[in-house]
Coordinates of C-alpha atoms and ligand atoms in Angstrom, one line a residue:
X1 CA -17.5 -27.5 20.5
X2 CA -17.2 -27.3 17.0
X3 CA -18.9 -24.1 14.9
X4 CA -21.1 -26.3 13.2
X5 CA -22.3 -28.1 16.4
X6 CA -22.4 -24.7 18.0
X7 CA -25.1 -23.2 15.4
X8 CA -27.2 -26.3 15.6
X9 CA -27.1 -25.6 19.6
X10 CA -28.1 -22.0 19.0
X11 CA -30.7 -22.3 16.1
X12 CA -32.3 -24.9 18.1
X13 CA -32.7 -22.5 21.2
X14 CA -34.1 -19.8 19.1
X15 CA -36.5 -22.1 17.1
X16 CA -37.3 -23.2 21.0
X17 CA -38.8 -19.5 21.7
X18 CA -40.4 -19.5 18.7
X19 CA -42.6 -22.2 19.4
X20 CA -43.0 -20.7 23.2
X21 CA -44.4 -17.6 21.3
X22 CA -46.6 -19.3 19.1
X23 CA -46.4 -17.2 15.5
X24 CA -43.0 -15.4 15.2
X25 CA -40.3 -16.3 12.2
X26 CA -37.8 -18.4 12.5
X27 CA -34.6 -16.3 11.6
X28 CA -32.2 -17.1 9.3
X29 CA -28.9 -18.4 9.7
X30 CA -26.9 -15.5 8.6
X31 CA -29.3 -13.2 10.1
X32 CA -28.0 -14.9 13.7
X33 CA -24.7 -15.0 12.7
X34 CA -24.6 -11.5 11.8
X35 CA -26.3 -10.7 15.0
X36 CA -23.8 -12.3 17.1
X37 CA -21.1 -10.9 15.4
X38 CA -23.0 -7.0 15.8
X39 CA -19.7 -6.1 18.1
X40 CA -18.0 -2.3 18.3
X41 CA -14.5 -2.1 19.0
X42 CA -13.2 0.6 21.0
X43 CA -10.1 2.7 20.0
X44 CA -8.5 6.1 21.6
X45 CA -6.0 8.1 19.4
X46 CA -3.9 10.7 20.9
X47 CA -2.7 13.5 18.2
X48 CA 0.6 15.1 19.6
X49 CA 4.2 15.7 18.7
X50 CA 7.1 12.4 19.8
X51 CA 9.9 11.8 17.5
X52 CA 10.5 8.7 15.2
X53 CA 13.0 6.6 13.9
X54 CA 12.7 7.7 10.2
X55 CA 17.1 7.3 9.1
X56 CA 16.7 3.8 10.6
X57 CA 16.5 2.0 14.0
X58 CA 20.0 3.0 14.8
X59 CA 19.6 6.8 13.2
X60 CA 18.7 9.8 15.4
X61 CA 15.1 10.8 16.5
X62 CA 13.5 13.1 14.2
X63 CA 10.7 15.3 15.6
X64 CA 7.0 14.4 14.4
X65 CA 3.4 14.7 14.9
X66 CA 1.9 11.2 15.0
X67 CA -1.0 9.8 16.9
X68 CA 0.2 8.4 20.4
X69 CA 3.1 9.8 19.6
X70 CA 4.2 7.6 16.8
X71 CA 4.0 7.1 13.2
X72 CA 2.0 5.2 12.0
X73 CA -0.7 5.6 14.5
X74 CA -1.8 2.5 15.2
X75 CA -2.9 0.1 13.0
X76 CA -6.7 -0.3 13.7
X77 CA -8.6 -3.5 12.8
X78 CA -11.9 -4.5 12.6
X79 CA -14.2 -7.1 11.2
X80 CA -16.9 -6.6 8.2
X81 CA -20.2 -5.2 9.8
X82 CA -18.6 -4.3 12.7
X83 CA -18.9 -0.5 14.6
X84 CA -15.5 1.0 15.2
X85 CA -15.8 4.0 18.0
X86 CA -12.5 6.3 18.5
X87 CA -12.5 8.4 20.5
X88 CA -9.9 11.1 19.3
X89 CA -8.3 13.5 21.7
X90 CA -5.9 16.7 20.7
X91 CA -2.6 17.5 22.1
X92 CA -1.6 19.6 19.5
X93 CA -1.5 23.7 19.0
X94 CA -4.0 23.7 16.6
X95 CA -7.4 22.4 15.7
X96 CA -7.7 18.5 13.8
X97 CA -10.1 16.2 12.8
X98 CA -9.8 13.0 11.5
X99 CA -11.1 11.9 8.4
X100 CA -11.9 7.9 7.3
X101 CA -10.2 7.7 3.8
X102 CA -12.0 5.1 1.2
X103 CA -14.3 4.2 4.5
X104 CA -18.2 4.6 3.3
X105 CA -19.2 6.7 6.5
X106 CA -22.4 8.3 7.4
X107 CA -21.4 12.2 6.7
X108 CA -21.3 13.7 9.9
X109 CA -18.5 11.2 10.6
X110 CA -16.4 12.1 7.7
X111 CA -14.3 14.5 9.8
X112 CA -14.1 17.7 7.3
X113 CA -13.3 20.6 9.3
X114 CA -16.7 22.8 9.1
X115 CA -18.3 21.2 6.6
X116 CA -19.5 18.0 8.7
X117 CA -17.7 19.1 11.8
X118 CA -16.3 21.9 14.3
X119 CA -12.5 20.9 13.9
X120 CA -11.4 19.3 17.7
X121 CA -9.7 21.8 19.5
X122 CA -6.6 21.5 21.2
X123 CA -7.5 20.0 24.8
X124 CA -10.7 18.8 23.2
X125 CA -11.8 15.2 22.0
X126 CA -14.5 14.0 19.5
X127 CA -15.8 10.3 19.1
X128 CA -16.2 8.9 16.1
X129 CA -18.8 5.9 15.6
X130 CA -19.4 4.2 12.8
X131 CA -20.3 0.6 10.9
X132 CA -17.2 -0.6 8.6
X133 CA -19.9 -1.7 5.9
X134 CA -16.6 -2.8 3.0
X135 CA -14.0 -5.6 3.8
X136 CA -10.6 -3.8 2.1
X137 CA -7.5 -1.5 3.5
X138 CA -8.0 1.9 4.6
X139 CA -6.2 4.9 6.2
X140 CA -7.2 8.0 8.3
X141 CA -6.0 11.1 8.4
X142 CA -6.6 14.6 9.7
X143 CA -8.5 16.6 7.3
X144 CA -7.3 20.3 8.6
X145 CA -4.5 21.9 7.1
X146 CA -3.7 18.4 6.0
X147 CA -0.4 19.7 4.0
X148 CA 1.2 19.9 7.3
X149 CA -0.3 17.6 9.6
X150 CA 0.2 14.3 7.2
X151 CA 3.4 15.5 6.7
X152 CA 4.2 15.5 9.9
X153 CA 2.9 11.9 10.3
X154 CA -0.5 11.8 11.5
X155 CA -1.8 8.6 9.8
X156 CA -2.5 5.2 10.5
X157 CA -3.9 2.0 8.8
X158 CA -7.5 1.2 9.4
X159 CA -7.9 -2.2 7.8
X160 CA -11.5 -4.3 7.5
X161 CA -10.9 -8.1 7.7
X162 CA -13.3 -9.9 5.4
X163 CA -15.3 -12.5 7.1
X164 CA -13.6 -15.4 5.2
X165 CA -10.1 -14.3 4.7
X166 CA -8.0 -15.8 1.8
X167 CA -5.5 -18.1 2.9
X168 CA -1.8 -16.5 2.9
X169 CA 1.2 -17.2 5.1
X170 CA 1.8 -13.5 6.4
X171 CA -1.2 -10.2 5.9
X172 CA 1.5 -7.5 6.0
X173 CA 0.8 -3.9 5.7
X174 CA 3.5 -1.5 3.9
X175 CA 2.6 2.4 4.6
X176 CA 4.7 4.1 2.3
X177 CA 5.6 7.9 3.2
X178 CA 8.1 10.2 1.8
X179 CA 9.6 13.2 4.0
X180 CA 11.7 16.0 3.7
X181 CA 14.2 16.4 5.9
X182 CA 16.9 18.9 6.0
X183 CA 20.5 18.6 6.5
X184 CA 20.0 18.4 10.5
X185 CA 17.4 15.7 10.5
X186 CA 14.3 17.4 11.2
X187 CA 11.2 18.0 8.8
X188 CA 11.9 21.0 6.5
X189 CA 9.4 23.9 7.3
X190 CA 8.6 24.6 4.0
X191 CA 5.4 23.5 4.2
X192 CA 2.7 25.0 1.6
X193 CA 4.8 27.0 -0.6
X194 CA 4.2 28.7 -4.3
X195 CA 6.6 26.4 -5.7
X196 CA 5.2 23.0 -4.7
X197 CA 1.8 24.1 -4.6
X198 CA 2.2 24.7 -8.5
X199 CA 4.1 21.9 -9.6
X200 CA 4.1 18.7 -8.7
X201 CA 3.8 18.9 -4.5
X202 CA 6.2 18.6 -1.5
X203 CA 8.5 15.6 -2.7
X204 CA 10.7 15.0 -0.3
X205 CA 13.9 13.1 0.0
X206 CA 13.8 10.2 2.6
X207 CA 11.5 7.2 2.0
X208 CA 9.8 5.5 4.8
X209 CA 7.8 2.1 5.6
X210 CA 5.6 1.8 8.3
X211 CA 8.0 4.9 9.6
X212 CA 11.2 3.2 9.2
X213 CA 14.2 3.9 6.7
X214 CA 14.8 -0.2 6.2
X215 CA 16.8 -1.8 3.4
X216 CA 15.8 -5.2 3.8
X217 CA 12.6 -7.3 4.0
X218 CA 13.5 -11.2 4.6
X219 CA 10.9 -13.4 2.0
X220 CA 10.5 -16.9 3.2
X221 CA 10.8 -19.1 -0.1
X222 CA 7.7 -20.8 -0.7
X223 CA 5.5 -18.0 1.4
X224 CA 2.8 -16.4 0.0
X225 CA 2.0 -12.8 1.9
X226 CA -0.6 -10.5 1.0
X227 CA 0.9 -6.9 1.1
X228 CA -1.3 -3.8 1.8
X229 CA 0.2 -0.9 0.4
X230 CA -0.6 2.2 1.3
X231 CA 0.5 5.7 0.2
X232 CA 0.3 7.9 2.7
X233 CA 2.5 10.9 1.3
X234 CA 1.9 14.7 0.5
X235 CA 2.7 14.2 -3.1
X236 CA 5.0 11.3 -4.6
X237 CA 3.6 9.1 -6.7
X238 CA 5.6 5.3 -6.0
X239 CA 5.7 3.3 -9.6
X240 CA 7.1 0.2 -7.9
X241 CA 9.0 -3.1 -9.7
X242 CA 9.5 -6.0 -8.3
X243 CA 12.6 -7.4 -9.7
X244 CA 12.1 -11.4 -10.6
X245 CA 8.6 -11.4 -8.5
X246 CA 5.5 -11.3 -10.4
X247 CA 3.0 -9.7 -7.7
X248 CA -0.6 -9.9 -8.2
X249 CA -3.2 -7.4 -8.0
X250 CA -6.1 -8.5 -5.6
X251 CA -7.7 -5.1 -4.6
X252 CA -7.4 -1.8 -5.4
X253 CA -8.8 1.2 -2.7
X254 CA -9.6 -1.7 -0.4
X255 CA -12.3 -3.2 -3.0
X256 CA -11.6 -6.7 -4.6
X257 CA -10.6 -6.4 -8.0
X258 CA -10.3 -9.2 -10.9
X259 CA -6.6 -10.8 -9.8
X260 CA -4.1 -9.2 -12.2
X261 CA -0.6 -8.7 -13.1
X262 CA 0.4 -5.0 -12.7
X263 CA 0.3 -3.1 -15.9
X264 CA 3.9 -3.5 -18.0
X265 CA 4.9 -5.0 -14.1
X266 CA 4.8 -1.7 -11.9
X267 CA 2.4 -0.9 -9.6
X268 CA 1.4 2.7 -9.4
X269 CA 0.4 4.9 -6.6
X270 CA -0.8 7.7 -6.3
X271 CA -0.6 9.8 -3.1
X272 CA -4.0 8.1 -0.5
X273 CA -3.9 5.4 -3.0
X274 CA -4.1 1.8 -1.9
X275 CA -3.4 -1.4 -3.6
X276 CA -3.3 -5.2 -2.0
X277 CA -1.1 -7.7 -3.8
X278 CA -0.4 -11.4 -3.4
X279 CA 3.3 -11.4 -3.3
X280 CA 4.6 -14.8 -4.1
X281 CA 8.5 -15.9 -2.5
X282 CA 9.6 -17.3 -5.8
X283 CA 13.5 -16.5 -4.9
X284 CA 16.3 -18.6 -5.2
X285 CA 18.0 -19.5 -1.4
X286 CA 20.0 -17.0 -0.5
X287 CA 19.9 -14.5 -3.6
X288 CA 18.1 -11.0 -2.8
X289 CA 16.2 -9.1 -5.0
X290 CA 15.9 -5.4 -5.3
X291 CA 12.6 -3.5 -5.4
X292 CA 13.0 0.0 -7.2
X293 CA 10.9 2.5 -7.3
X294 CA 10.9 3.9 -11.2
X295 CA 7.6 6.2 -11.6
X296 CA 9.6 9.8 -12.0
X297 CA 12.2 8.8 -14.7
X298 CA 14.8 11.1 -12.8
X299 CA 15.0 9.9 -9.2
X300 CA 14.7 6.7 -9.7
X301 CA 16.0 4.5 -6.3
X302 CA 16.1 1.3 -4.8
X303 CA 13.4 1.3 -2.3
X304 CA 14.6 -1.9 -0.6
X305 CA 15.8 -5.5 -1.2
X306 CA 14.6 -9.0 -0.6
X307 CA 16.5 -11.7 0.8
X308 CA 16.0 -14.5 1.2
X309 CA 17.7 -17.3 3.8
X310 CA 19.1 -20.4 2.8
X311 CA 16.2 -22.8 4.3
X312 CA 12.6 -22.0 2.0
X313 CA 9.6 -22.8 4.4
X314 CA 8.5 -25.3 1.2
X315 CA 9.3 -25.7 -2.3
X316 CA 6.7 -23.7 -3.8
X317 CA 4.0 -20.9 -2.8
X318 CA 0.4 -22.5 -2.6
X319 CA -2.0 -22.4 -5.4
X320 CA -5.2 -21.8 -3.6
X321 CA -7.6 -19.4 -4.5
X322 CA -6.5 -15.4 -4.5
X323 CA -9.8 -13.7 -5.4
X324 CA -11.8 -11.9 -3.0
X325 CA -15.2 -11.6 -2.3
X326 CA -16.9 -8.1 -3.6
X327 CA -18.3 -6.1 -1.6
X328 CA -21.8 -4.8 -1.5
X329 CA -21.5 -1.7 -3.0
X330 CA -24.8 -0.7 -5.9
X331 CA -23.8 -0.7 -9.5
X332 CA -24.1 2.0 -11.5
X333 CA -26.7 2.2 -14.3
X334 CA -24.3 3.3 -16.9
X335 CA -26.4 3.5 -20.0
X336 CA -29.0 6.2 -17.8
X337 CA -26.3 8.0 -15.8
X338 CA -26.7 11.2 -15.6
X339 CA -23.1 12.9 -17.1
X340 CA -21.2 15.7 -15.3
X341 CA -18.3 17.2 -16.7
X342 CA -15.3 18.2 -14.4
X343 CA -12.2 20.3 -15.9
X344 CA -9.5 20.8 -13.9
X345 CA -6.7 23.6 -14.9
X346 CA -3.8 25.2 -13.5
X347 CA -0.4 24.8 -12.2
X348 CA 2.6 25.7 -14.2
X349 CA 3.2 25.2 -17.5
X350 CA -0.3 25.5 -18.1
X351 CA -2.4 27.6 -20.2
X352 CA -5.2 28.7 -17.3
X353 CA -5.1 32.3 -17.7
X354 CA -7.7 33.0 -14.3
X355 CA -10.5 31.9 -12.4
X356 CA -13.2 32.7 -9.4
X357 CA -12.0 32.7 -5.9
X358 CA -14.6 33.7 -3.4
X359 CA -16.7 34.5 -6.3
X360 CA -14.0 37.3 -7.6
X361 CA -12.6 37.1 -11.0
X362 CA -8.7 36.7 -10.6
X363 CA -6.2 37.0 -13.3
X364 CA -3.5 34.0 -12.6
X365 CA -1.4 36.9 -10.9
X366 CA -3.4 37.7 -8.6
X367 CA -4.5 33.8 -7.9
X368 CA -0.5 33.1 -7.2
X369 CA -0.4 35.8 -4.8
X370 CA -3.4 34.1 -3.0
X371 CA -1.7 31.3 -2.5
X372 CA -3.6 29.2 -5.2
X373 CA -2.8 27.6 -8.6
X374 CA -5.5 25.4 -9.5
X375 CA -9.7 25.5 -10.8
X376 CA -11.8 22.8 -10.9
X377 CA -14.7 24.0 -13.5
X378 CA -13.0 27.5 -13.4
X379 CA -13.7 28.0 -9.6
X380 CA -10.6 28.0 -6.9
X381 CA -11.3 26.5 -3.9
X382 CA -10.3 28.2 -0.6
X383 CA -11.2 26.7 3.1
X384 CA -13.7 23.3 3.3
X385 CA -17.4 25.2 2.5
X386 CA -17.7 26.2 -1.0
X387 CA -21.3 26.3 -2.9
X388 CA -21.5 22.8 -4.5
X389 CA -20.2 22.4 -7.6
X390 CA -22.5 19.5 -8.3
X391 CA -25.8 18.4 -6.6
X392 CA -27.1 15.0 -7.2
X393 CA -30.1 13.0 -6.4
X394 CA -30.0 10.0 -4.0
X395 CA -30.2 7.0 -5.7
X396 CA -29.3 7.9 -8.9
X397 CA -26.4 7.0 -11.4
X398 CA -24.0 9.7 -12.2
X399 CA -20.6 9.6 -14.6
X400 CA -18.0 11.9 -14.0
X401 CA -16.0 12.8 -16.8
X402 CA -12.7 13.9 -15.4
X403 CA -10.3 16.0 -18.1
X404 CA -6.7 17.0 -16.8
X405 CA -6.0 20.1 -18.3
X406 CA -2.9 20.5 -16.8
X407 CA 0.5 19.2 -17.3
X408 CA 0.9 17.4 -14.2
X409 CA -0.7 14.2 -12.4
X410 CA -3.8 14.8 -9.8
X411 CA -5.1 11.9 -7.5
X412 CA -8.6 12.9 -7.5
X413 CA -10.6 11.7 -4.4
X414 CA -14.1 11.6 -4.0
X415 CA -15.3 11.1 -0.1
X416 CA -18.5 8.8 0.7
X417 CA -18.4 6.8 -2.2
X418 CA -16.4 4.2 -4.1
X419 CA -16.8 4.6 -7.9
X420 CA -16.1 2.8 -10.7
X421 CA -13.5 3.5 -13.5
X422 CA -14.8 3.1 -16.5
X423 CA -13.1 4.3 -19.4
X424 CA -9.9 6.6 -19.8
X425 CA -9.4 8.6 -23.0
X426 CA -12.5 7.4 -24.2
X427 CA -11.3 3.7 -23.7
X428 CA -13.1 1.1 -21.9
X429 CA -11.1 0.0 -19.0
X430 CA -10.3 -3.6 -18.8
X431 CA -11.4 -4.3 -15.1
X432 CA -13.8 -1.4 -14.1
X433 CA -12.0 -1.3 -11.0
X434 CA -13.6 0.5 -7.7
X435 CA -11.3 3.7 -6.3
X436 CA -12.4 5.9 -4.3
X437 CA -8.9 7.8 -5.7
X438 CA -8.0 7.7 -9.4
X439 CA -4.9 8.8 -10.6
X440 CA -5.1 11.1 -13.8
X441 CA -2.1 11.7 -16.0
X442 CA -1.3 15.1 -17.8
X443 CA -4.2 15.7 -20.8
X444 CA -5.8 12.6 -19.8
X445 CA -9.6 12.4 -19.6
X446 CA -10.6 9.5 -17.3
X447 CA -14.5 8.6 -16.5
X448 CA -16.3 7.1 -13.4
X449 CA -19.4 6.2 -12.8
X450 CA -21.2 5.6 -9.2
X451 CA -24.9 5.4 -7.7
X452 CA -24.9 8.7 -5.5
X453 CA -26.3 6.4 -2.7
X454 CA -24.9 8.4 0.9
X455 CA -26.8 11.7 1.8
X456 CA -24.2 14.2 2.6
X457 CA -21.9 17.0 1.3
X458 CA -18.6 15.5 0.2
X459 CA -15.1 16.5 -0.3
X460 CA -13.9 16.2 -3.9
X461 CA -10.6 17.1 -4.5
X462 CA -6.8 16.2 -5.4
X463 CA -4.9 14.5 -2.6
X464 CA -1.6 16.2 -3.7
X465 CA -2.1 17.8 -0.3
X466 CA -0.5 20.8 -1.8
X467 CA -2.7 21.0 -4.8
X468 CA -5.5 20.4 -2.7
X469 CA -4.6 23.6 -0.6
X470 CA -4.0 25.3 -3.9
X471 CA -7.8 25.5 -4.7
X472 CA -7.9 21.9 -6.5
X473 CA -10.7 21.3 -4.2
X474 CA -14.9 21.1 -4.5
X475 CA -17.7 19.7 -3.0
X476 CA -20.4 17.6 -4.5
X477 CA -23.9 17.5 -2.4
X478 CA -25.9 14.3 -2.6
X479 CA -29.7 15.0 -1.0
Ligands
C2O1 CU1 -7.6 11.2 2.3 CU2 -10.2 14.3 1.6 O1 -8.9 12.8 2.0
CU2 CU1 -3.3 17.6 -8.0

């Protein structure tokens, strides 16, 4: 049966009852379709130790943490509108949670350790339910002592299929992750110390994809693939070239952005940042390409090459359509927004001379010795329940007006909300893109600006996991 035939079928049944009942509406057609399509899919993830083929498929085992074992966790998928329920169990030493990133959850599923929820104890388990209301590519993540347990390789890809999907040859998902490993294979210990925490994070020295080391992708000439990357590391930030490929910018964060060409032809990540690009095969047969990761001037490396086979699947990629439909998300009343201003300071080679920890004045001494380097408005964050910095009304527009005081980059991450970016140093931006994660560069002032729309207390901090632990941290109340 065809769908069209099948709708008729159904809309005459239900326009059948209504006449049985005498006065009741008929409904519309997208309020059956949605109906039908009400489903909740069901997911388990185990958090525990396994080991993983980071040097490569033929490389030793290195030790991880991953959920079921591996890393990635699985790749979780669900359709627009639908309910996802995972149930998460914990088979580590310690307590977890997992938290949604970019995912517009109700607050009590947002899977901050005390602040929405006891953290899952180990032996314990704790279901997650909630509606996937954006179409777009996500990630989770546990959200206690994060630092070590993303390093270790609890993540996974949580992606929302839209209910028309553009028309591609391959939907491929890239989760980029960068580790440090020490001269035996295993992941260095050094987790959380002074001297990441006050520069620039745990950068490590072996890049992964999908939890692989590979050198190779095989293009397809002719193929068109939309590629989901994701960044799940600690602390690099990937500046990606494409060699002869011209990739195109479709989302950014998981929502649908006006199809560009990256920015002087690098696309930049910062650490939980996503970004999904139409990657046209416009090789020549049997040439390969290399695709080189250039954002820190000094360790610049080839993350992998192309190649491409001597038989094309057809002589050139498609030209249909590449631009995706928004989501629903409520735009921001600009011109009435409310303004905040956020400073954040710290870190070396700064000039922040002390700030409040647990409402005590510390010199930057005494901060250092605390384990923490950073402020945000002159307060140092320590655990997941501080006092609010900000607390806005539901419903209302708000601007933030982010200023980097410091000399080094922050990935600033705001939970519960997309926002939009609307201007940086002063400047408009050209596509007032949706994050949810907005990478600001040393001295830069960058605003956003977002309808404060999902009741809750929500995580605001920098996703430099090291930073984050550093006090670069805060929490913004919406009631
Ligand atoms: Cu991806 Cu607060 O986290
Ligand atoms: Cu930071």
């Amino acid at each position: 049966m065809t769908e069209a035939h099948c709708s008729r079928t159904r809309r005459r049944l239900l326009l059948g009852g209504a006449v049985a009942a005498g006065a009741w509406a008929i409904a519309p057609r997208g309020a059956l379709i949605g109906l039908a399509r009400a489903q909740t899919r069901e997911h388990r993830l185990i958090a525990q130790p396994g080991e993983a083929p980071l040097l490569g498929p033929s490389g030793p085992k290195v030790p991880i943490w991953g959920y079921n074992g591996r890393v990635p966790g699985p790749e979780l998928r669900v359709r627009q509108g639908e309910r996802l329920r995972v149930t998460v169990e914990n088979r580590l030493n310690e307590e977890t949670t997992v938290h949604w990133h970019g995912v517009r959850v109700p607050n009590a599923m947002d899977g901050v350790p005390h602040l929405t929820q006891k953290p899952i104890a180990p032996g314990e388990r704790f279901t997650y339910e909630f509606e996937a209301p954006d179409a777009g590519t996500y990630w989770y993540h546990p959200h206690q002592r994060s630092y070590e347990q993303v390093d270790r390789g609890l993540y996974g890809a949580l992606i929302v299929e839209e209910p028309a999907p553009i028309r591609v040859d391959r939907d491929v998902t890239w989760i980029l992750d960068d580790w440090r490993l020490t001269r035996e294979g295993r992941v260095s210990e050094t987790f959380g110390n002074m001297r990441d925490v006050a520069h620039n994070g745990r950068i490590g020295n072996t890049i992964t994809i999908n939890g692989v080391f590979f050198d190779e992708f095989a293009l397809h000439g002719g193929e068109r693939i939309r590629l989901r990357l994701i960044n799940a590391a600690n602390a690099r930030i990937f500046g990606l070239e494409f060699a002869d490929h011209q990739p195109i910018i479709i989302a950014l964060d998981g929502q649908p952005v006006t199809p560009h060409a990256p920015p002087n032809g690098r696309v930049v990540l910062g650490p939980a940042m996503r970004c999904d690009l139409i990657l046209d095969a416009v090789g020549r047969p049997g040439h390969r390409y290399v695709v080189r990761d250039m954002f820190y001037k000094t360790m610049a490396y080839e993350l992998l090459s192309f190649t491409y086979s001597n038989k094309p699947l057809r002589a050139k990629p498609p030209e249909s359509p590449i631009e995706l439909p928004r989501n629903r998300l409520r735009e921001p009343d600009v011109a009435r927004a409310q303004t905040h201003r956020i400073h954040f300071q710290g870190g070396m080679i700064g000039d922040l001379t002390g700030a409040t920890l647990n409402g005590r004045p510390l010199d930057m001494r005494q901060m250092m010795q605390s384990g923490k380097a950073w402020a945000v408005n002159g307060v140092v964050a320590s655990g997941h329940t501080p006092e609010p910095m900000l607390t806005l009304t539901r419903d209302r527009s708000y601007v933030l007006a982010l200023h980097n005081d410091t000399a080094w980059h922050h990935p600033m991450h705001l939970h519960g909300h997309s926002f939009r970016v609307i201007r940086r140093n002063g400047r408009p931006t050209p596509y007032r893109e949706w994050q949810d994660t907005v990478l600001l560069s040393p001295d830069e002032n960058v605003e956003v600006a977002f309808v404060a729309d999902n009741p809750g207390d929500w995580m605001f901090h920098c996703h430099i996991l090291e930073h984050q632990e550093g006090g670069m941290m805060n929490v913004i109340r919406v009631t």
